[in-house]
């Protein structure tokens, strides 16, 4: 007798002549299934832990803190010309909006322009991604770029302590945002600071009053000093830092965009505040020993967001004047003086000053954002002091690494650093400042290279361990799928395993434990971090388990060796196609247009296949083609989603129309046997017959609220409490209703589609609402394609076929073994799941999060709630894809966990590719994107599991009318 062996093809089964009692068989089957359930639970837990641990490896490789502790500061050998510093930071202020004139030819910052032309220096400060408030302020105040480990803190807390201008001051005075000021002043004992309440940060209002609040607080403090002798004495000390954080431009940029009148007027407000602060300080101290710096932490994109490395986010204005600052230097060239300087993104910023700025005749001095902290010092001595400080960091890091390493490789380029320092001192003593400056800069550059060398000292070891771990995990996953979900296991290797497996596995496990212990001792002697032990332990454990499965691997190899050559060709061809699709998905992270070509091609091929296969006249091939081609349009659209409420409302009407058509098909399915599998009228009727009408009503009501909420906000009114309550109620209530729908495949999926439509529409601002409907059409096309394949296979199957599930005791009664052709289902799922990522933007880019999407639910600034709403909006398309994937596994009687493990396997093929694509050279934007791509794909394994668990609430009771289809002969 010949039956299918699932993924591997066909095999001969010799049935035992002995009679086995039904009771014994039932007991064996039950025991086998319980064992499989325990093993899969353990395997899922292992997968989650493995990916969580291995994903942390990028923090040890790329996000390791560069801060070095245990050094004494290098004191500059000169008296600073300034007694106090006033730092004005206009959060979210773009350089072009600050320098350019308005439509009437008037400049928006007349006071600071007068400073540029007659009193100080100006330029553009170039920030580094991520262009967020905390990293930007760390660069400004501490003089270095954000500690990378702060990414795990959401840029809200100091994961490690670092030095800053505030720490080195005798006293710091600060007023501004509750999200910025406490981070830098909360732990500084010699500081006076205050912030406004979080409730003041309302995106529905003009936020320029926040800047006025900061100025009023500072003015009030100076006025109090006239009556408070202690306060007056404190203010008269040297090393006084005054920091005013002006949040207005950032809030107005998010809410109204940087080209709005509100944002542009806020530029005038901060200029006015700068003028008032200047006159207030000069009138109060009257000693001309105050230095002033006006700048911004980051810019603002045209769509009202920031975070990436676009010039609109990285280029910010810089104006410095006062004690110790040179006066303007006229030039005849149109280019600024530092045209050969390389900034933090490794690109040359030698673009000429725009003519409309009107500053072509004044020297422009551009700087890196982190260079603003030491800006107010004497040049030669400052460079020498800075070089010595960096060199001390290098020496400290070299000492720590050497003391902890069994085999140490030094940084040879700095072997003679002491001689270079002596040479610099000699040049200064003979007043050859130019040569001393050049030599100091060269030494500083070498010290920075040395710091980078020790920063990546363990890079090769970690990459090797993690790579072996991923490969081991994928091999172990393949072995599990072959043993548990195909008809290969059982009789091929069970007899051989029974003799050798137990003793062999014990020896292998003992050797694995000994090897793991040796590695742990070596890592302990080198004082390696605990995660290093976790990486090596996980990798050694996986390979120990693989080697212990030697007899299974040997049996599998023998089985392949005995197969026909045509079967090997089919297996290789299938693997090649799968790898091609996965490589397409990898490249789609950097080029969304690949999905357009993918769906254009798939739409044509699938429709031609159906047209040739379906023996009767049908509109299904045309529908599949149109649905795929319609979805292909969206990846050609820009990631920046423009506001278009009319499009949102129109897409709501399209969603209702799709629901009506699906409902009509569900009600008229009895007329055609083809539809009976996806529309089963013998299953449980809905408890609420009017449920569909209620869901359509909620979709319509959400469209009304889209219009009302947006119109009120655009009129500069606050979000009405009643609108907010209605929006939250609609979104929450609509997502519960699908649980009460009929449990036929089509009726339940239609209800889920309509149930998640209201919250998605309320969170939409433009064409992404249309994407929701287009994705649903493609998912419906996928269901129809699988239903057609299943229907045709049932018609063609031989009447003598039997269910191979009878010979596979580990599968449930309503599932069958996996076949080689079933690989298409997890592959299609991977494509659609990634389309949900990039269909309307770039999930890997911080700037793709359009914060205005949440304004119908909340306008008062609340970062965690707003982020939760944005992530929920992004996850809704994923929920649809997973619900359809679960339904298709039920339609085909496939083991869902088996398909899930194949999804994990395919995801890890992409993960290991992205692991090698992580960059440590090039622009910081490219480096950040490569790391985020790795993190996203690696995390897919975890949150796909969570989404499977969540969607199981909606899909667990879906029933299909199809009978178990016999496995077909593969060849």
PDB file of C-alpha atoms in Angstrom, residues 814-914:
ATOM      1  CA  UNK A 814      -9.081  16.701  11.779  1.00  0.00           C
ATOM      2  CA  UNK A 815      -5.585  17.330  10.413  1.00  0.00           C
ATOM      3  CA  UNK A 816      -3.355  15.657   7.869  1.00  0.00           C
ATOM      4  CA  UNK A 817       0.379  15.416   7.294  1.00  0.00           C
ATOM      5  CA  UNK A 818       2.234  18.260   5.630  1.00  0.00           C
ATOM      6  CA  UNK A 819       3.110  17.869   1.964  1.00  0.00           C
ATOM      7  CA  UNK A 820       5.821  19.541  -0.055  1.00  0.00           C
ATOM      8  CA  UNK A 821       3.217  21.669  -1.849  1.00  0.00           C
ATOM      9  CA  UNK A 822       1.960  23.004   1.509  1.00  0.00           C
ATOM     10  CA  UNK A 823       5.113  25.121   1.789  1.00  0.00           C
ATOM     11  CA  UNK A 824       3.273  27.706  -0.350  1.00  0.00           C
ATOM     12  CA  UNK A 825       0.936  28.600   2.531  1.00  0.00           C
ATOM     13  CA  UNK A 826       3.547  29.857   5.050  1.00  0.00           C
ATOM     14  CA  UNK A 827       5.423  31.535   2.166  1.00  0.00           C
ATOM     15  CA  UNK A 828       2.316  33.451   1.062  1.00  0.00           C
ATOM     16  CA  UNK A 829       1.728  34.325   4.703  1.00  0.00           C
ATOM     17  CA  UNK A 830       5.265  35.746   4.959  1.00  0.00           C
ATOM     18  CA  UNK A 831       4.717  37.912   1.884  1.00  0.00           C
ATOM     19  CA  UNK A 832       1.369  39.262   3.088  1.00  0.00           C
ATOM     20  CA  UNK A 833       2.673  39.756   6.610  1.00  0.00           C
ATOM     21  CA  UNK A 834       5.537  41.882   5.313  1.00  0.00           C
ATOM     22  CA  UNK A 835       3.220  43.781   2.998  1.00  0.00           C
ATOM     23  CA  UNK A 836       1.343  44.752   6.146  1.00  0.00           C
ATOM     24  CA  UNK A 837       4.661  46.243   7.331  1.00  0.00           C
ATOM     25  CA  UNK A 838       5.478  48.248   4.241  1.00  0.00           C
ATOM     26  CA  UNK A 839       2.149  48.708   2.488  1.00  0.00           C
ATOM     27  CA  UNK A 840       1.717  52.274   3.732  1.00  0.00           C
ATOM     28  CA  UNK A 841       5.167  53.223   4.971  1.00  0.00           C
ATOM     29  CA  UNK A 842       8.453  52.073   6.427  1.00  0.00           C
ATOM     30  CA  UNK A 843       7.925  50.393   9.774  1.00  0.00           C
ATOM     31  CA  UNK A 844      11.700  50.478  10.330  1.00  0.00           C
ATOM     32  CA  UNK A 845      11.827  54.270  10.221  1.00  0.00           C
ATOM     33  CA  UNK A 846      10.972  56.313  13.284  1.00  0.00           C
ATOM     34  CA  UNK A 847       9.619  59.059  11.049  1.00  0.00           C
ATOM     35  CA  UNK A 848       6.979  56.717   9.594  1.00  0.00           C
ATOM     36  CA  UNK A 849       4.977  57.008  12.791  1.00  0.00           C
ATOM     37  CA  UNK A 850       2.446  59.706  11.940  1.00  0.00           C
ATOM     38  CA  UNK A 851       1.478  61.102  15.324  1.00  0.00           C
ATOM     39  CA  UNK A 852      -1.549  62.979  13.981  1.00  0.00           C
ATOM     40  CA  UNK A 853      -3.191  59.570  13.544  1.00  0.00           C
ATOM     41  CA  UNK A 854      -4.060  59.515  17.248  1.00  0.00           C
ATOM     42  CA  UNK A 855      -5.588  62.994  17.490  1.00  0.00           C
ATOM     43  CA  UNK A 856      -9.141  61.614  17.343  1.00  0.00           C
ATOM     44  CA  UNK A 857      -8.442  59.733  20.571  1.00  0.00           C
ATOM     45  CA  UNK A 858      -6.033  62.001  22.452  1.00  0.00           C
ATOM     46  CA  UNK A 859      -4.314  65.349  21.891  1.00  0.00           C
ATOM     47  CA  UNK A 860      -2.646  65.953  25.252  1.00  0.00           C
ATOM     48  CA  UNK A 861       0.922  64.713  24.958  1.00  0.00           C
ATOM     49  CA  UNK A 862       1.194  61.210  26.401  1.00  0.00           C
ATOM     50  CA  UNK A 863       4.080  59.348  24.709  1.00  0.00           C
ATOM     51  CA  UNK A 864       3.223  55.851  25.910  1.00  0.00           C
ATOM     52  CA  UNK A 865      -0.492  56.004  25.108  1.00  0.00           C
ATOM     53  CA  UNK A 866       0.171  57.641  21.732  1.00  0.00           C
ATOM     54  CA  UNK A 867       2.811  55.042  20.892  1.00  0.00           C
ATOM     55  CA  UNK A 868       0.423  52.263  21.940  1.00  0.00           C
ATOM     56  CA  UNK A 869      -2.291  53.608  19.618  1.00  0.00           C
ATOM     57  CA  UNK A 870       0.146  53.918  16.708  1.00  0.00           C
ATOM     58  CA  UNK A 871       1.439  50.382  17.205  1.00  0.00           C
ATOM     59  CA  UNK A 872      -2.112  49.075  17.499  1.00  0.00           C
ATOM     60  CA  UNK A 873      -2.969  50.733  14.186  1.00  0.00           C
ATOM     61  CA  UNK A 874       0.051  49.080  12.551  1.00  0.00           C
ATOM     62  CA  UNK A 875      -0.910  45.699  14.005  1.00  0.00           C
ATOM     63  CA  UNK A 876      -4.497  45.667  12.695  1.00  0.00           C
ATOM     64  CA  UNK A 877      -3.448  44.551   9.162  1.00  0.00           C
ATOM     65  CA  UNK A 878      -1.303  41.843  10.785  1.00  0.00           C
ATOM     66  CA  UNK A 879      -4.337  40.598  12.689  1.00  0.00           C
ATOM     67  CA  UNK A 880      -6.296  40.245   9.453  1.00  0.00           C
ATOM     68  CA  UNK A 881      -3.465  38.312   7.783  1.00  0.00           C
ATOM     69  CA  UNK A 882      -3.075  35.926  10.726  1.00  0.00           C
ATOM     70  CA  UNK A 883      -6.834  35.340  11.005  1.00  0.00           C
ATOM     71  CA  UNK A 884      -6.959  34.356   7.320  1.00  0.00           C
ATOM     72  CA  UNK A 885      -3.840  32.202   7.713  1.00  0.00           C
ATOM     73  CA  UNK A 886      -5.486  30.315  10.597  1.00  0.00           C
ATOM     74  CA  UNK A 887      -8.668  29.882   8.578  1.00  0.00           C
ATOM     75  CA  UNK A 888      -6.734  28.503   5.591  1.00  0.00           C
ATOM     76  CA  UNK A 889      -4.940  25.951   7.766  1.00  0.00           C
ATOM     77  CA  UNK A 890      -8.364  24.778   8.947  1.00  0.00           C
ATOM     78  CA  UNK A 891      -9.674  24.738   5.382  1.00  0.00           C
ATOM     79  CA  UNK A 892      -6.779  22.493   4.290  1.00  0.00           C
ATOM     80  CA  UNK A 893      -6.761  20.414   7.501  1.00  0.00           C
ATOM     81  CA  UNK A 894      -3.143  21.424   8.159  1.00  0.00           C
ATOM     82  CA  UNK A 895      -1.594  21.393  11.634  1.00  0.00           C
ATOM     83  CA  UNK A 896      -1.425  25.088  12.519  1.00  0.00           C
ATOM     84  CA  UNK A 897       1.567  24.699  14.808  1.00  0.00           C
ATOM     85  CA  UNK A 898       3.406  22.874  12.051  1.00  0.00           C
ATOM     86  CA  UNK A 899       2.782  25.802   9.704  1.00  0.00           C
ATOM     87  CA  UNK A 900       3.780  28.211  12.476  1.00  0.00           C
ATOM     88  CA  UNK A 901       7.136  26.434  12.851  1.00  0.00           C
ATOM     89  CA  UNK A 902       7.658  26.762   9.089  1.00  0.00           C
ATOM     90  CA  UNK A 903       6.933  30.499   9.411  1.00  0.00           C
ATOM     91  CA  UNK A 904       9.571  30.693  12.152  1.00  0.00           C
ATOM     92  CA  UNK A 905      12.003  28.810   9.916  1.00  0.00           C
ATOM     93  CA  UNK A 906      11.467  31.207   7.004  1.00  0.00           C
ATOM     94  CA  UNK A 907      11.700  34.220   9.313  1.00  0.00           C
ATOM     95  CA  UNK A 908      15.013  32.995  10.633  1.00  0.00           C
ATOM     96  CA  UNK A 909      16.411  32.630   7.125  1.00  0.00           C
ATOM     97  CA  UNK A 910      15.695  36.356   6.760  1.00  0.00           C
ATOM     98  CA  UNK A 911      16.970  37.082  10.271  1.00  0.00           C
ATOM     99  CA  UNK A 912      20.378  35.532   9.683  1.00  0.00           C
ATOM    100  CA  UNK A 913      20.646  37.441   6.393  1.00  0.00           C
ATOM    101  CA  UNK A 914      19.853  40.726   8.139  1.00  0.00           C
TER     102      UNK A 914
END
